[in-house]
Backbone as a ProteinNet text record, in pm:
[ID]
protein_1_A
[PRIMARY]
XXXXXXXXXXXXXXXXXXXXXXXXXXXXXXXXXXXXXXXXXXXXXXXXXXXXXXXXXXXXXXXXXXXXXXXXXXXXXXXXXXXXXXXXXX
[TERTIARY]
-1018.3	-1050.2	-1205.5	-1212.4	-1353.2	-1416.6	-1558.7	-1664.1	-1720.2	-1712.9	-1767	-1845.6	-1954.2	-2071.8	-2052.6	-2055.1	-2061	-2143.8	-2199.4	-2301.3	-2229.3	-2256	-2187.9	-2310	-2245.5	-2354	-2321.6	-2443.5	-2436.1	-2305.5	-2282	-2184.8	-2009.8	-2003.2	-1908.7	-1924.2	-2012.9	-2009.7	-1986.1	-2052.5	-2033.4	-1881.5	-1820.5	-1697.4	-1576.1	-1650.4	-1567.8	-1584	-1686.7	-1723.8	-1622.2	-1600.5	-1527.4	-1379.9	-1328.7	-1194.3	-1172	-1249.7	-1259.1	-1249.9	-1312.2	-1293.3	-1178.8	-1138	-1037.5	-893.6	-896.3	-817.5	-817.3	-941	-944.1	-908	-1011.4	-990.7	-1078.1	-1156.3	-1280.8	-1316.4	-1420	-1446.2	-1383.6	-1405.8	-1354.3	-1185.7	-1125.1	-953.5	-938.8	-1027.9	-1027.5	-995	-1131.4	-1163.5	-1049.1	-997	-899.7	-755.5	-765.5	-625.8	-622.4	-763.9	-790.9	-791.9	-844.4	-834.3	-681.4	-603.2	-457	-411.6	-424	-314.4	-379.4	-476.1	-555.8	-491.3	-525.4	-437.6	-308.6	-251.3	-85.3	-56.6	-143.2	-137.3	-166.2	-268	-308.1	-187.5	-137.2	-18.6	94.8	122.9	234.8	196.7	85.3	11.4	44.9	29.8	-8.6	174.8	256.5	408.7	461.2	417.5	482.3	404.9	284.9	245.1	321.5	339.8	415.4	588.3	623.6	754.9	736.3	661.9	591.4	592.3	516.4	482.8	639.5	727.7	867.8	949.6	963.5	1027	968.6	833.8	792.9	829.4	858.6	919.4	1045.5	1120.1	1253.9	1285.1	1185.8	1177.7	1182.5	1082.7	1027.5	1131.6	1247.4	1351.3	1459.1	1460.2	1545.1	1667.2	1627.6	1707.4	1706.9	1780.3	1743.7	1873.3	1870.6	2024.2	1975.6	2100.5	2063.9	2073.4	2009.2	1967.2	2087	2211.5	2319.9	2405.7	2390.1	2464.7	2361	2223.3	2163.8	2189.8	2209.9	2252.6	2421.8	2448.7	2610.5	2619.9	2553.7	2526.4	2451.8	2362.8	2286.5	2399.2	2441.8	2563.8	2683.9	2694.4	2805.3	2734.4	2651.9	2591.8	2661.6	2659	2758.3	2893.1	2948.9	3108.2	3182.5	3314	3401.6	3404.7	3358.2	3390.4	3244.6	3160.1	3056.9	3032.5	2960.8	2969.9	2823.8	2892.9	2760.5	2651.4	2541.9	2411	2451.8	2402.9	2421.3	2371.4	2392.3	2323.1	2327.5	2185.2	2158.3	2287.6	2286.2	2388.5	2348.1	2244.1	2241.1	2219.3
2263	2143	2148.3	2069.6	2063.8	1975.3	1954.9	1856.4	1780.8	1671.1	1577.2	1513.1	1446.8	1350	1267.3	1115	1007	909.2	827.9	746.1	614.2	528.6	422.5	274.4	213.2	51.2	25.1	-37.5	-68.7	-164.5	-247.1	-315.7	-246.5	-150.4	-50.9	-11.1	50.8	150.3	84.7	-28.4	-134.7	-165.7	-196.8	-224.7	-92.9	8.6	157	140.8	142.9	168.9	94.6	-27.6	-160.1	-87.4	-52.1	-44.6	110.9	215.5	324.8	295.7	201.3	157.5	88.8	-18.8	-62.3	10.2	146.4	227.4	356.2	344.2	449	592.7	586.7	705.4	747.8	859	880.6	797.1	781.8	736.2	836.4	962.8	1067.5	1035.8	989.7	976.7	838	742.5	607.9	642.2	711.3	744.5	810.3	949.8	995.6	929.9	851.2	730.5	656.7	596.6	479	572.3	706	780.3	807.7	863.4	894.6	763.2	647.3	539.7	506.7	516.2	480.8	562.9	706.2	814.2	771.9	754.1	724.2	597.1	496.1	361.8	382.7	504.6	529.2	593.6	696.9	785.8	666.6	582	491.1	397.4	347.9	277.7	350	517.6	570.3	582.6	615.6	615.4	499.2	397.3	260.5	253.2	263.9	256.1	370.9	479.4	553.5	492.4	439.3	364.3	261.7	177.6	67.2	131.5	213.6	279.5	311.9	405.3	435.5	293.3	186	79.6	13.6	22.9	-30.5	16.7	142.5	234.1	208.4	194	146.5	50.3	-57.5	-218.2	-195.8	-100.1	-89.9	-12	38.8	117.6	49	-78.3	-176.7	-175.8	-83.5	-43.6	-162.3	-281	-363.8	-435.7	-506.1	-566.9	-730.8	-776.9	-955.7	-1003.3	-1131	-1190.7	-1228.1	-1272.6	-1279.7	-1189.5	-1088.3	-945.6	-950.8	-940.7	-962	-1068.8	-1173.3	-1318.7	-1267.1	-1252.3	-1226.7	-1118.6	-1011	-902.6	-972.2	-1011.9	-1080.5	-1187.6	-1258.8	-1358.3	-1252.4	-1148.8	-1088.9	-1022.3	-1003.8	-926.6	-1007.3	-930.1	-962.8	-1031.9	-1014.5	-1084	-931	-969.9	-837.5	-769.9	-859.8	-819.9	-787.5	-715.7	-713.9	-611.7	-639.8	-585.4	-435	-329.2	-243.7	-290.5	-239.4	-284.3	-272.2	-360.4	-370.3	-256.5	-191.6	-119.3	-168	-130.6	-160.6	-90.2	-162.4	-167.2	-23.1	35.4	148.4	250.7
2380.8	2320.2	2283.9	2180.6	2102.6	2184.7	2136.3	2174.7	2050.1	2045.6	1942.4	1967.5	1909.2	1957.1	1869.9	1952.5	1853.3	1925.4	1800	1875.8	1851.8	1980.3	1985.9	1992.8	1922.7	1943.8	2092.7	2145.8	2312.6	2323.9	2254.1	2298	2320.3	2249.5	2232.8	2353.4	2378.1	2464.3	2620.3	2612.2	2722.9	2741.6	2659.6	2650	2682.7	2667.3	2704.4	2837.1	2893.5	3024.4	3105.8	3076.2	3122.9	3110.2	3029	2975.9	3061.4	3076.4	3129.7	3322.3	3353.5	3504.7	3539.2	3451.8	3434.3	3465.7	3398.9	3353.3	3477.6	3529.4	3653.4	3585.7	3418.8	3366.4	3310.1	3252	3194.1	3048.9	3024.4	2884.7	2775.9	2815.2	2713.1	2677.9	2804.7	2780.1	2708.1	2733.9	2664.8	2531.2	2468.2	2349.8	2273.3	2334.1	2276.5	2275	2366.7	2363	2234.7	2205.1	2097.7	1954.5	1945.7	1835.4	1784.6	1881.8	1889.6	1817.5	1894	1853.8	1682.6	1648.4	1534.8	1417.9	1462.5	1348.2	1318.8	1449	1427.9	1333.3	1366.6	1279	1126	1101.4	967	892.1	955.3	930.1	847.8	979.3	935.9	785.6	790.2	696.6	575.8	568.8	467.7	429.9	503.7	500.2	445.4	494.4	434.8	254.6	276.1	125.4	36.5	67.9	-17.2	-58.2	44.1	26.6	-57.7	-37.1	-123.7	-288.6	-314.5	-448.8	-468.5	-407.2	-426.5	-494	-403.1	-424.3	-568.6	-574	-702.4	-817.4	-813.5	-949.4	-935.1	-833.2	-861.5	-946	-865.1	-966.8	-1128.7	-1129.5	-1283.7	-1374.4	-1274.6	-1339.1	-1351.3	-1298.2	-1282.6	-1180.7	-1104.7	-960.1	-847.5	-884.9	-783.9	-760.9	-617.7	-564.6	-582.9	-587.2	-628.8	-525.2	-506.7	-397.4	-339.9	-417.6	-358.4	-294.8	-344.2	-268.5	-124.8	-123.9	-7.5	111.2	27.1	152.5	167.1	113.2	155.5	240.9	240.1	332.4	461.4	471.1	579.7	663.5	565	666.4	718	695	734.8	875.5	906.9	1024.6	1135.1	1248.7	1338.1	1330.9	1256.4	1201.3	1225.3	1232.3	1244.4	1110.6	997.7	841.6	797.2	893.1	854.6	744.1	614.1	488	507.4	399.2	408.9	342.4	352.4	299	133.3	59	-85.3	-160.2	-270	-351.3	-484	-534	-676.4	-759.5	-901.9	-1006.3	-1075.8	-1069.5	-1137	-1049.9
[MASK]
++++++++++++++++++++++++++++++++++++++++++++++++++++++++++++++++++++++++++++++++++++++++++

C-alpha cells in the first residue's frame, strides 16, 4: 500500500473526523472509500459520454427509431404480447 499526502481544508478535516468516528473507522479508510466511489463515478461518466458520442454519430447517419415505434414498444411492456425493442430502419 502506498502513502499519499493530502492537504485538507479545515472544514473538510473536521467532517472527515466526524465521519470516521460515526463509522468507527480510520480517516484513511473513509478517504479510500470516498476516492474509490469517486473514481468509479468518473469511469461511469466517461462510459456514458462515449455512449452519447456513439448515439450522436448514429443519429448523424440517420440511424434512428420513430417515436411511434418506441411508444408502441413501451405500451406493450408487461403484456402477453410484449414487443422486442424497435430497431432503426438502416
